[in-house]
CSV table of C-alpha atoms in Angstrom, one decimal:
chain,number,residue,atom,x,y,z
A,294,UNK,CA,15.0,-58.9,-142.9
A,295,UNK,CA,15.7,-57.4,-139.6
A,296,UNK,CA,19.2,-58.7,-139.7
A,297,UNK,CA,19.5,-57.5,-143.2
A,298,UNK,CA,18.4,-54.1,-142.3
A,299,UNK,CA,20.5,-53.4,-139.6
A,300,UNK,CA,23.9,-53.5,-142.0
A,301,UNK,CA,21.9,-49.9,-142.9
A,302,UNK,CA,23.8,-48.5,-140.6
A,303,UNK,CA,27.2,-49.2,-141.0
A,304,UNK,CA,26.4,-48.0,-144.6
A,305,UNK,CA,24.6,-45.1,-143.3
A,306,UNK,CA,28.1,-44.4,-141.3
A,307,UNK,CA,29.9,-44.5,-144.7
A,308,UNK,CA,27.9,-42.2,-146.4
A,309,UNK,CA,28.1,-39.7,-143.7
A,310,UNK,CA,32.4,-40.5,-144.0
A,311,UNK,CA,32.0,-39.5,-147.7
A,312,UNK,CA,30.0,-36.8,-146.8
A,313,UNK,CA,31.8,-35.3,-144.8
A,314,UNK,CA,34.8,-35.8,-147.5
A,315,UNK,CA,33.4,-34.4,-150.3
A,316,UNK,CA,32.3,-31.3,-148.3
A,317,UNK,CA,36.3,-31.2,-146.7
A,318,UNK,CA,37.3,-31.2,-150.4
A,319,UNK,CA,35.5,-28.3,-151.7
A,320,UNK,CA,35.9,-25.7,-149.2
A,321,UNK,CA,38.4,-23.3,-150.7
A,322,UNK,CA,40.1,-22.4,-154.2
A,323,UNK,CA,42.6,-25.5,-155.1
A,324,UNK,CA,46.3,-24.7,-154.1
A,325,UNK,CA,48.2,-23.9,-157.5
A,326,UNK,CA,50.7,-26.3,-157.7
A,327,UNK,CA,52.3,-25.5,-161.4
A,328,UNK,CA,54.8,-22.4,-162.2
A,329,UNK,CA,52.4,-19.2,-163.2
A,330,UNK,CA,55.6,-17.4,-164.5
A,331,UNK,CA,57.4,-18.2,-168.2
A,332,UNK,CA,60.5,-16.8,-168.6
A,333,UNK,CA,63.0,-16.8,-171.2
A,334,UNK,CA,66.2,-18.9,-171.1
A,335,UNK,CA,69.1,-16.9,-172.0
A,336,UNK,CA,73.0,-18.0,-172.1
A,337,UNK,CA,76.2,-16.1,-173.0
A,338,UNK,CA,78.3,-18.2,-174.8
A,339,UNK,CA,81.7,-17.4,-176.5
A,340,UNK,CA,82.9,-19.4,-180.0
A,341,UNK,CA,85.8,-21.3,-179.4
A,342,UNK,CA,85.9,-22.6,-182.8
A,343,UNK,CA,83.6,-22.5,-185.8
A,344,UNK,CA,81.4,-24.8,-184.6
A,345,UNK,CA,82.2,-25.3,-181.2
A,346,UNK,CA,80.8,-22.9,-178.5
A,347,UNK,CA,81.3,-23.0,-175.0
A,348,UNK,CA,79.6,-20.9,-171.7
A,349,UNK,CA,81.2,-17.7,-171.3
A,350,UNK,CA,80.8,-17.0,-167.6
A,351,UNK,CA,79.6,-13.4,-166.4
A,352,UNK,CA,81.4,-11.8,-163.8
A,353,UNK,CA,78.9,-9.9,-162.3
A,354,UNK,CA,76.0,-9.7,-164.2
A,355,UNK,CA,73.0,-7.4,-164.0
A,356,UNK,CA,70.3,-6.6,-166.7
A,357,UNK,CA,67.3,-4.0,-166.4
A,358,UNK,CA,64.3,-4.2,-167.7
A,359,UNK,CA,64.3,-1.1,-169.3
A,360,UNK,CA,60.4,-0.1,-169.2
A,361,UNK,CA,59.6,-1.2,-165.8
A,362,UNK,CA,63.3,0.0,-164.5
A,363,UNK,CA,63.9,-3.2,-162.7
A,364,UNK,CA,67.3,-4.7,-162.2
A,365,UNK,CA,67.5,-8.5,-162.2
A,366,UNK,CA,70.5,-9.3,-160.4
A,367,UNK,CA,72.6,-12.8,-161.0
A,368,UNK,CA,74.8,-14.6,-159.2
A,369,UNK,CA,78.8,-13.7,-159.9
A,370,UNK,CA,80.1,-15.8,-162.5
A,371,UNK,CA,76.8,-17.1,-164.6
A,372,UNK,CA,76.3,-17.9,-168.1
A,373,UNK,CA,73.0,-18.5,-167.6
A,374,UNK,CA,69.5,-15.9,-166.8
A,375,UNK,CA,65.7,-16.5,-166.9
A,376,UNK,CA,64.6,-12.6,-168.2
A,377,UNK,CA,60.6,-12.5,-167.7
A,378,UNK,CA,59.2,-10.5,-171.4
A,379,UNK,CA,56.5,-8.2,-170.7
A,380,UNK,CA,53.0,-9.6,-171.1
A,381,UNK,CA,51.6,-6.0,-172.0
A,382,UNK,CA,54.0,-5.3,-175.3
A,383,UNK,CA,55.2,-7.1,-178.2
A,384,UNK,CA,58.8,-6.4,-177.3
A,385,UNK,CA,60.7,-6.0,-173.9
A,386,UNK,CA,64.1,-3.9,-173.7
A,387,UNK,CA,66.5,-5.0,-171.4
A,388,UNK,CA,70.3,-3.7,-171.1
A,389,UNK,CA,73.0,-6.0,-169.9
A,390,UNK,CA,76.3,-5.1,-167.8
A,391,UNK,CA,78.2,-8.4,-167.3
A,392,UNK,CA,80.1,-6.7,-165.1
A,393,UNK,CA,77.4,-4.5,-162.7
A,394,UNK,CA,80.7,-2.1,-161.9
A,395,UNK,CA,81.9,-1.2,-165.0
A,396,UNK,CA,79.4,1.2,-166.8
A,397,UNK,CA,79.6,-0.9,-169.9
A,398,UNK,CA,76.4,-2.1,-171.6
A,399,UNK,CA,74.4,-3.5,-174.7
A,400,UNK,CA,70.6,-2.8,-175.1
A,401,UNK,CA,68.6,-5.5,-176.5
A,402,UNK,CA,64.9,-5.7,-177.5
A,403,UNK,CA,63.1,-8.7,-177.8
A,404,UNK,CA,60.4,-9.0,-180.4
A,405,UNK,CA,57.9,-11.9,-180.2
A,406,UNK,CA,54.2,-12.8,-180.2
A,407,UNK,CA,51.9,-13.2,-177.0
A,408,UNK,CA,49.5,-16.1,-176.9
A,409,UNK,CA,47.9,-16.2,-173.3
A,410,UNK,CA,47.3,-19.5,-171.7
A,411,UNK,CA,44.5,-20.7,-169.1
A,412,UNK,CA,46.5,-22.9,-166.4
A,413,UNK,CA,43.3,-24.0,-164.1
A,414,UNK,CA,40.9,-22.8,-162.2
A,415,UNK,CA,43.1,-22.5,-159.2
A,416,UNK,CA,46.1,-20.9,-160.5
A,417,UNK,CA,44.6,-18.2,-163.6
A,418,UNK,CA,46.6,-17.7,-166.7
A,419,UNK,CA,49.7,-16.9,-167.7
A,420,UNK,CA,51.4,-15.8,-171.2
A,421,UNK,CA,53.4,-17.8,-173.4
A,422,UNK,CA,55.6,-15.9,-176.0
A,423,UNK,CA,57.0,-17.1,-179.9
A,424,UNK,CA,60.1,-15.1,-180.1
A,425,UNK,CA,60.6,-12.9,-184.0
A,426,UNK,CA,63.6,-11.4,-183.4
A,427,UNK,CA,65.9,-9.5,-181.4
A,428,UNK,CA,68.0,-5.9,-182.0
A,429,UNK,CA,70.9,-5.8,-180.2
A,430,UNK,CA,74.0,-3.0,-179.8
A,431,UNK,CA,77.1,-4.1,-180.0
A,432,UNK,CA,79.3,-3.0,-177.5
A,433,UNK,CA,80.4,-6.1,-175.2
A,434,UNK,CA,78.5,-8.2,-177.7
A,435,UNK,CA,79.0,-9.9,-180.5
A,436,UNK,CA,75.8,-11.5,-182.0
A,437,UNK,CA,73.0,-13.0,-180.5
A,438,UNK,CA,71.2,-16.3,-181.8
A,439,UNK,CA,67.1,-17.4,-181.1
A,440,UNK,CA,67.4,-20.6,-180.8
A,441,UNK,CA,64.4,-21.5,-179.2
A,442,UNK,CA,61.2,-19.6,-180.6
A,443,UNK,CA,58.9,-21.2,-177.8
A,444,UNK,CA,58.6,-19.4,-174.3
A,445,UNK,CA,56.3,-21.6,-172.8
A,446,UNK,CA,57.6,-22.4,-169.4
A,447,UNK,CA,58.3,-26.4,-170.4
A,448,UNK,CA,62.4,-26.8,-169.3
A,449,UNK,CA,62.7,-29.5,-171.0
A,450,UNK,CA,64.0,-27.4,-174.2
A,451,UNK,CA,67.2,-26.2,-175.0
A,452,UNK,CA,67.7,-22.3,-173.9
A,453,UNK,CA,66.2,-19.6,-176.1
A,454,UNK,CA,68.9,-17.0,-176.3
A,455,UNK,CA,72.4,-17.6,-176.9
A,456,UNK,CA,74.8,-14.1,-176.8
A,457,UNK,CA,77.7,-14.1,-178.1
A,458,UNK,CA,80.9,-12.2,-176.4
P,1367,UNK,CA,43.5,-44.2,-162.7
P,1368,UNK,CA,45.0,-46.4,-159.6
P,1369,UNK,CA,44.6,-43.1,-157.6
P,1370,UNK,CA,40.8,-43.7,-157.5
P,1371,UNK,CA,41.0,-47.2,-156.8
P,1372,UNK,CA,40.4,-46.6,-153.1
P,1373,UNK,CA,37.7,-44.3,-153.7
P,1374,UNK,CA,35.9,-47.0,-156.2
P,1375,UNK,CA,36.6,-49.6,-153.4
P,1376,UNK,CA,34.3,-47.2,-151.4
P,1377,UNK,CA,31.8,-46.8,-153.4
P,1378,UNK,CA,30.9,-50.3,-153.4
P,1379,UNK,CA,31.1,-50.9,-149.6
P,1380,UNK,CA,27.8,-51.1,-149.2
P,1381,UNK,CA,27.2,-54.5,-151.4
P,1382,UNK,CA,30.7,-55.9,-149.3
P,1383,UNK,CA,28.1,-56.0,-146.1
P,1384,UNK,CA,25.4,-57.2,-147.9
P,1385,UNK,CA,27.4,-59.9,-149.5
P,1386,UNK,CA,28.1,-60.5,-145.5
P,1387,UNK,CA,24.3,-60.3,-145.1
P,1388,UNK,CA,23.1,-62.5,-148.1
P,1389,UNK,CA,25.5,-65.5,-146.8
P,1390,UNK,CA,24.2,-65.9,-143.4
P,1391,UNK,CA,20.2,-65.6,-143.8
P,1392,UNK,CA,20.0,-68.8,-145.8
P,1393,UNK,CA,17.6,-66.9,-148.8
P,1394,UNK,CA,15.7,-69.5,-150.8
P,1395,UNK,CA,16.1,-69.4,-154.6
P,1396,UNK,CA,13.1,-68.5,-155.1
P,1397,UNK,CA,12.3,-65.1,-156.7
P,1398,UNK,CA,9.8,-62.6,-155.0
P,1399,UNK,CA,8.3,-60.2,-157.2
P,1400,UNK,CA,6.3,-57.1,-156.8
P,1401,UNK,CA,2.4,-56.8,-156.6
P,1402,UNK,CA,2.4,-53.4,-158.1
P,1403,UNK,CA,3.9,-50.8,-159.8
P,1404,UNK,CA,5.8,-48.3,-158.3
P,1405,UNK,CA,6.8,-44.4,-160.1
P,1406,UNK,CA,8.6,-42.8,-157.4
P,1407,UNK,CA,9.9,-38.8,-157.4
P,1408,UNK,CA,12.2,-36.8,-155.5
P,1409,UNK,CA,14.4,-34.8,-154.3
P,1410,UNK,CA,17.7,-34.2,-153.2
P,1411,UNK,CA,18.1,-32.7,-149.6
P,1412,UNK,CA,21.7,-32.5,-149.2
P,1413,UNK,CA,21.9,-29.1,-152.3
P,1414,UNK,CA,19.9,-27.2,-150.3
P,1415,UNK,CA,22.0,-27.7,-147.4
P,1416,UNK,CA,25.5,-27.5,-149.1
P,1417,UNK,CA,23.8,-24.2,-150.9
P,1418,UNK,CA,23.6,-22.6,-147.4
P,1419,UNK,CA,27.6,-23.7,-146.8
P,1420,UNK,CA,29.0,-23.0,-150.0
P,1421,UNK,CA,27.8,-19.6,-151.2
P,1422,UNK,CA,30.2,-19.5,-154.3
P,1423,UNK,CA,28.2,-22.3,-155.6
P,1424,UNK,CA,24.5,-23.6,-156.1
P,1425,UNK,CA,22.7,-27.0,-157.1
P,1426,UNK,CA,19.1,-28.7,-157.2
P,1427,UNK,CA,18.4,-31.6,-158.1
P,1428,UNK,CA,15.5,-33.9,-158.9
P,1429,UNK,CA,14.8,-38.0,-159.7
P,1430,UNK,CA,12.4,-39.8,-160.6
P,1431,UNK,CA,12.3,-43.8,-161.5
P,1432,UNK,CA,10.1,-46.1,-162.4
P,1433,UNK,CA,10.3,-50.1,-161.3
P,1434,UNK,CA,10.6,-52.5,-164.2
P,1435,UNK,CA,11.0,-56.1,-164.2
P,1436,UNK,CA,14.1,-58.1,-162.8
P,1437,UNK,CA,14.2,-55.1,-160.1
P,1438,UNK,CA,15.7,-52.4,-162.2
P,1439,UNK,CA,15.1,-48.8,-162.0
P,1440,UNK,CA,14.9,-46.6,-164.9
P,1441,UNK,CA,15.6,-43.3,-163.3
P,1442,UNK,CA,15.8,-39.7,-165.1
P,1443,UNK,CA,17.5,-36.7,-163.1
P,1444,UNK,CA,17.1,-33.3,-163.2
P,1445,UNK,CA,18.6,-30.1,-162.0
P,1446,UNK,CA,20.2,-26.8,-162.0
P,1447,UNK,CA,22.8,-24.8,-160.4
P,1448,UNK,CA,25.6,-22.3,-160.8
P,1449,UNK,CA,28.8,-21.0,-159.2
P,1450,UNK,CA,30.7,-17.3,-159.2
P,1451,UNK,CA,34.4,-17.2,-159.3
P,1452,UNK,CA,35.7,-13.9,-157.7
P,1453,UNK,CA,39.3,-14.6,-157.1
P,1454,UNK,CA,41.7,-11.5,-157.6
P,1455,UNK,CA,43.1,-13.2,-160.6
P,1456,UNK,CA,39.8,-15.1,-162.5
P,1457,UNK,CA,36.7,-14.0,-162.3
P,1458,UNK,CA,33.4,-15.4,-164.3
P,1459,UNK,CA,29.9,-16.5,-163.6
P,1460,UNK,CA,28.4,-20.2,-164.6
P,1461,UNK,CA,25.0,-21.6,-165.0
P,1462,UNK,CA,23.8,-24.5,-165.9
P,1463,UNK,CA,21.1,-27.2,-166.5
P,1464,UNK,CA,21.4,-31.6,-166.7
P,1465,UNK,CA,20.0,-34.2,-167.8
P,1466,UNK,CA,21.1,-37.8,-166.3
P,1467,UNK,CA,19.1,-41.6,-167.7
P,1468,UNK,CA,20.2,-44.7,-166.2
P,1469,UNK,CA,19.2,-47.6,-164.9
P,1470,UNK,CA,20.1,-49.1,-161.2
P,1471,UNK,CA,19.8,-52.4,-160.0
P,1472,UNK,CA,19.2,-54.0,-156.7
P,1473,UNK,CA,21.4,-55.8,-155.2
P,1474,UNK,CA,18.8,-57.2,-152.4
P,1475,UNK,CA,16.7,-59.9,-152.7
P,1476,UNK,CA,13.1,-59.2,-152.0
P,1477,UNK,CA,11.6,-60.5,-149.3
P,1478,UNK,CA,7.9,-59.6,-150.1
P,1479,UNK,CA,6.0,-58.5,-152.7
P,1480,UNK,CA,5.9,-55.3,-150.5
P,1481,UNK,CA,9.2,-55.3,-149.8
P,1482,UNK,CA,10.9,-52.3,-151.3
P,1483,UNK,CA,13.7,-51.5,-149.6
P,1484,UNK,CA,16.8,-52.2,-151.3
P,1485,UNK,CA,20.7,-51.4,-152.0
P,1486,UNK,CA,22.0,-50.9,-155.7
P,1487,UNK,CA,24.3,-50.4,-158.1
P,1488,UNK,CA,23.6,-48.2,-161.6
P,1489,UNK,CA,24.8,-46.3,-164.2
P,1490,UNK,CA,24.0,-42.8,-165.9
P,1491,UNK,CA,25.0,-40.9,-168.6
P,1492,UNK,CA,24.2,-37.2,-168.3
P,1493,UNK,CA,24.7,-34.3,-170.1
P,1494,UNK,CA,24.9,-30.2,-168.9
P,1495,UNK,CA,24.4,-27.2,-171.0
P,1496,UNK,CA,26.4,-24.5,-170.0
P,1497,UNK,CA,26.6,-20.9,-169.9
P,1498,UNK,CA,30.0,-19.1,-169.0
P,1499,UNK,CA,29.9,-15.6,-168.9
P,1500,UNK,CA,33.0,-13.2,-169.6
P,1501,UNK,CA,35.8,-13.9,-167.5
P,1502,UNK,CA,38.2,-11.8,-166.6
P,1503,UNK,CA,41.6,-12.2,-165.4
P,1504,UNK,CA,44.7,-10.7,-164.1
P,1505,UNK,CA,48.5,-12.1,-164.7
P,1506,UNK,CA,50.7,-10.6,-161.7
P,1507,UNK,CA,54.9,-10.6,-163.2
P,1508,UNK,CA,57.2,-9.1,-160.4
P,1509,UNK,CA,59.2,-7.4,-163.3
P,1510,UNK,CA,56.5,-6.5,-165.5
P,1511,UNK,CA,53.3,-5.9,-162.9
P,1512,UNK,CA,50.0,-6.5,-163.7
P,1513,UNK,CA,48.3,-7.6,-167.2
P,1514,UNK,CA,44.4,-7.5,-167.4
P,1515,UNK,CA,42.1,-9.0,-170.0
P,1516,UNK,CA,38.4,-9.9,-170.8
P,1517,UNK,CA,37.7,-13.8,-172.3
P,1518,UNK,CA,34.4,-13.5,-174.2
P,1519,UNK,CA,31.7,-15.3,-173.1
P,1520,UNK,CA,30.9,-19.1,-173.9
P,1521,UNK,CA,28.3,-21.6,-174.4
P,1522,UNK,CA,29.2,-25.2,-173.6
P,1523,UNK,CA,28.1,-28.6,-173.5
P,1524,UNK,CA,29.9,-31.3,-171.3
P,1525,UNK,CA,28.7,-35.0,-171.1
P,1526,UNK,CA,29.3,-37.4,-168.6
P,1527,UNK,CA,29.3,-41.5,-167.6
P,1528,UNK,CA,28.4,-41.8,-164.0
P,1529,UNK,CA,28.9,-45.3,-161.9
P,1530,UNK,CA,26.0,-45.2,-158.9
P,1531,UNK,CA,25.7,-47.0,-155.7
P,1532,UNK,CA,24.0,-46.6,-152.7
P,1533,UNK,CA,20.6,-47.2,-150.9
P,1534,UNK,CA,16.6,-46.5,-150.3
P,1535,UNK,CA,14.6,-47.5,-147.6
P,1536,UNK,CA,10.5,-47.0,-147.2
P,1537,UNK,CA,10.9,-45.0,-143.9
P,1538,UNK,CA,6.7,-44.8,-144.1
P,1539,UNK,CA,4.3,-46.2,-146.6
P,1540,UNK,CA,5.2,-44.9,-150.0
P,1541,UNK,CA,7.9,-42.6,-148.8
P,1542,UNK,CA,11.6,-43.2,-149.0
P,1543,UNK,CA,15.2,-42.2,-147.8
P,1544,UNK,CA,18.4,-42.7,-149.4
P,1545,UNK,CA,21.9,-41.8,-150.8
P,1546,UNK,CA,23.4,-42.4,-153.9
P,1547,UNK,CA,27.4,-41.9,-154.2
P,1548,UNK,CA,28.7,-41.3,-157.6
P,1549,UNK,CA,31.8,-41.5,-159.5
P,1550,UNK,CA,31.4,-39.5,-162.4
P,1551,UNK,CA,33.5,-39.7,-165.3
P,1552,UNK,CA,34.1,-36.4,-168.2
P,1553,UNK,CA,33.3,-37.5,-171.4
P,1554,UNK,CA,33.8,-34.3,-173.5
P,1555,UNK,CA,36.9,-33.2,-172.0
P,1556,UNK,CA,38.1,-30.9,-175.1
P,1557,UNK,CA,35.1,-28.6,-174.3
P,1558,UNK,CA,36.7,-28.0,-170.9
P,1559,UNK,CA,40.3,-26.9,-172.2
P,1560,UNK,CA,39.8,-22.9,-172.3
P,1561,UNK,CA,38.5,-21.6,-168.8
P,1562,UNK,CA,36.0,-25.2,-167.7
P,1563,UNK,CA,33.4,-23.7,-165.1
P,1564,UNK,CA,34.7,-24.1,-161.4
P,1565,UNK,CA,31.3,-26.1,-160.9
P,1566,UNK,CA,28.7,-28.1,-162.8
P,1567,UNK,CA,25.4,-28.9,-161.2
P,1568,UNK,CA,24.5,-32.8,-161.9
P,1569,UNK,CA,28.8,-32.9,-162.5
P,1570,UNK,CA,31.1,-30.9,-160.0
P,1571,UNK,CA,34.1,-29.4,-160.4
P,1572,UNK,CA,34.7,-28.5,-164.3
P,1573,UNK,CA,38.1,-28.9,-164.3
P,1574,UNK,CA,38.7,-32.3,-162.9
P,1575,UNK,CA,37.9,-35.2,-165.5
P,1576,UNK,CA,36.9,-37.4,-162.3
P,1577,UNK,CA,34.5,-36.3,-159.7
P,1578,UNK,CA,33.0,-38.3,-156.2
P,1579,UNK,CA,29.9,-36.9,-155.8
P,1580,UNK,CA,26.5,-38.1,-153.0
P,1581,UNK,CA,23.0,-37.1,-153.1
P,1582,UNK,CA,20.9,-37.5,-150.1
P,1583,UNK,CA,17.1,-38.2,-151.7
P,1584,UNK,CA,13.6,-37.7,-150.0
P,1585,UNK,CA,10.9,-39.4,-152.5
P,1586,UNK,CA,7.6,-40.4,-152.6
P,1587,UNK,CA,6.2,-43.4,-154.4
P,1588,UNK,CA,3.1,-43.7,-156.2
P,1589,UNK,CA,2.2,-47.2,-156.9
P,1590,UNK,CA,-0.6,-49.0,-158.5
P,1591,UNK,CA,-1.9,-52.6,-159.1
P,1592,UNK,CA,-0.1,-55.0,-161.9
């Protein structure tokens, strides 16, 4: 029995190890390791044919964000720009120069849903969007297409916006 | 489920050593059995202490078992507890009550029909009923700024499968000391999918569907003639 008892305290030792774990483990808020932001993939394209369509490359883009008076500004010679809608409105209005020093620009107003999203604990929520629709002038552009309705941060779908020069 | 397979190994250490024990002491075959019963209660030790650490967070808890035959332990746990989330971006407040039944089993021989020591393995199934007030929350967009909202309050009720193991020892006649490590697996994991509490008393943290958990128990056995 002695013998027995004595292996108590190795045990003993382990549950002081796990212990001490458990309490190492539950000290603070987790670190957030997913994306909190969703933004919405948009690309300028041009038409090459009917139904061919290929990148039409920016040379120096800039859009604001027309309520918050933010410029987003893009590397020279991009097709491609994640715009963030507004989590407070059912539409954001942006205006895009694709060339920041030429006064030249189109408005366009995104029109979607909101649904808001719980992430975890550690990180908070976050908003997805369902895009409707989108007005657009009609100055530099020539159309613009949804062709993703789903703003829900997941990359692995094709880009939401196409515009058309 | 792999990532836990170290933590599962530890669990079950104890019953590696006594394996080591059992093979050297040359126990007979023959089966000692109690000369009495036994109802024991108690207490867990190691809340009250992480209470004083933690202060976003609370927990009590309570067992009691009763010996049956074949040296089980029908054991029924108790508690309550709470936690307040106050981050910038989430903020709500959780209470809650459980319910755990099991059984464990020791893995000892006895040595004696007072003999009462013992190390074990068990299971539990427990349930919690929960109460989640309003939470609010804050999104932060660097374009956009800040968006604020209010979730409603919520009632919820999560259930559980818990693998036990661990030991008690009769420190002085009738009363007992001992730990119980848990691995605790979420049962009801759909009623955790909008805003699950940052912390269940009897469970842990809400939002993880697997949870490592120890009590540290101080109980005191009333027995009687069979």
């Amino acid at each position: 029995m002695i013998k027995t008892k004595s292996k108590y305290g190795l045990s003993g030792l382990i549950i002081l190890l796990i212990m001490a774990g458990v309490i190492s483990c539950e000290t603070q808020r987790d670190p957030c390791l997913q994306p909190v932001s969703v933004y919405m993939r948009v690309r300028s394209v041009k038409a090459l044919s009917d139904t061919t369509i290929a990148d039409s490359l920016l040379p120096n883009p800039r859009w604001i964000a027309i309520d918050s008076q933010v410029a987003l500004v893009f590397s020279k010679q991009t097709a491609s720009f994640l715009l963030p809608l507004n989590p407070s409105s059912d539409s954001a209005r942006f205006t895009l120069q694709p060339d920041s020093s030429i006064l030249i620009f189109d408005t366009l107003t995104f029109f979607y849903d909101r649904k808001l999203n719980f992430i975890s604990n550690a990180c908070g929520y976050c908003y997805f969007f369902g895009l409707h629709s989108i007005s657009t002038t009609k100055h530099l552009l020539d159309s613009v297409r949804i062709r993703n309705t789903d703003v829900n941060g997941n990359l692995n779908t094709p880009d939401h916006v196409q515009v058309f020069f | 489920m792999y990532k836990y397979f170290f933590s599962i190994i530890l669990l079950l250490f104890p019953f590696f050593v006594f394996a080591q024990s059992d093979s050297t002491n040359g126990a007979s075959d023959e089966v000692v059995k109690p000369d009495q019963h036994q109802f024991r209660v108690g207490v867990d030790i190691s809340k009250p202490m992480l209470n004083l650490i933690f202060s976003t967070k609370f927990s009590y808890e309570f067992a009691i078992d009763y010996h049956v035959p074949k040296d089980l332990y029908l054991t029924l746990e108790g508690g309550w507890g709470g936690s307040n989330v106050d981050y910038a971006d989430l903020g709500y407040n959780c209470r809650n009550s459980f319910v755990k039944v099991g059984v464990d089993k020791s893995m000892l021989p006895r040595l004696f029909p007072k003999d009462w020591d013992y190390l074990f393995v068990g299971v539990r199934y427990g349930i919690a009923s929960i109460t989640r007030s309003e939470a609010r929350y804050m999104t932060t967009d660097p374009v956009w700024g800040q968006t604020t909202g209010v979730i409603p309050g919520k009632s919820i009720t999560a259930h559980w499968a818990e693998l036990t193991a661990g030991l008690r020892v009769e420190l002085l006649r009738g009363f007992f000391a001992g730990y119980t490590v848990r691995g605790k697996f979420l049962i009801s994991q759909s009623a955790f999918k909008e805003l699950p509490p940052a912390f269940v008393a009897g469970y842990g943290k809400g939002d993880k569907p697997t949870v490592f958990d120890f009590n540290f128990y101080l109980q005191y056995a009333l027995r009687w003639k069979r």
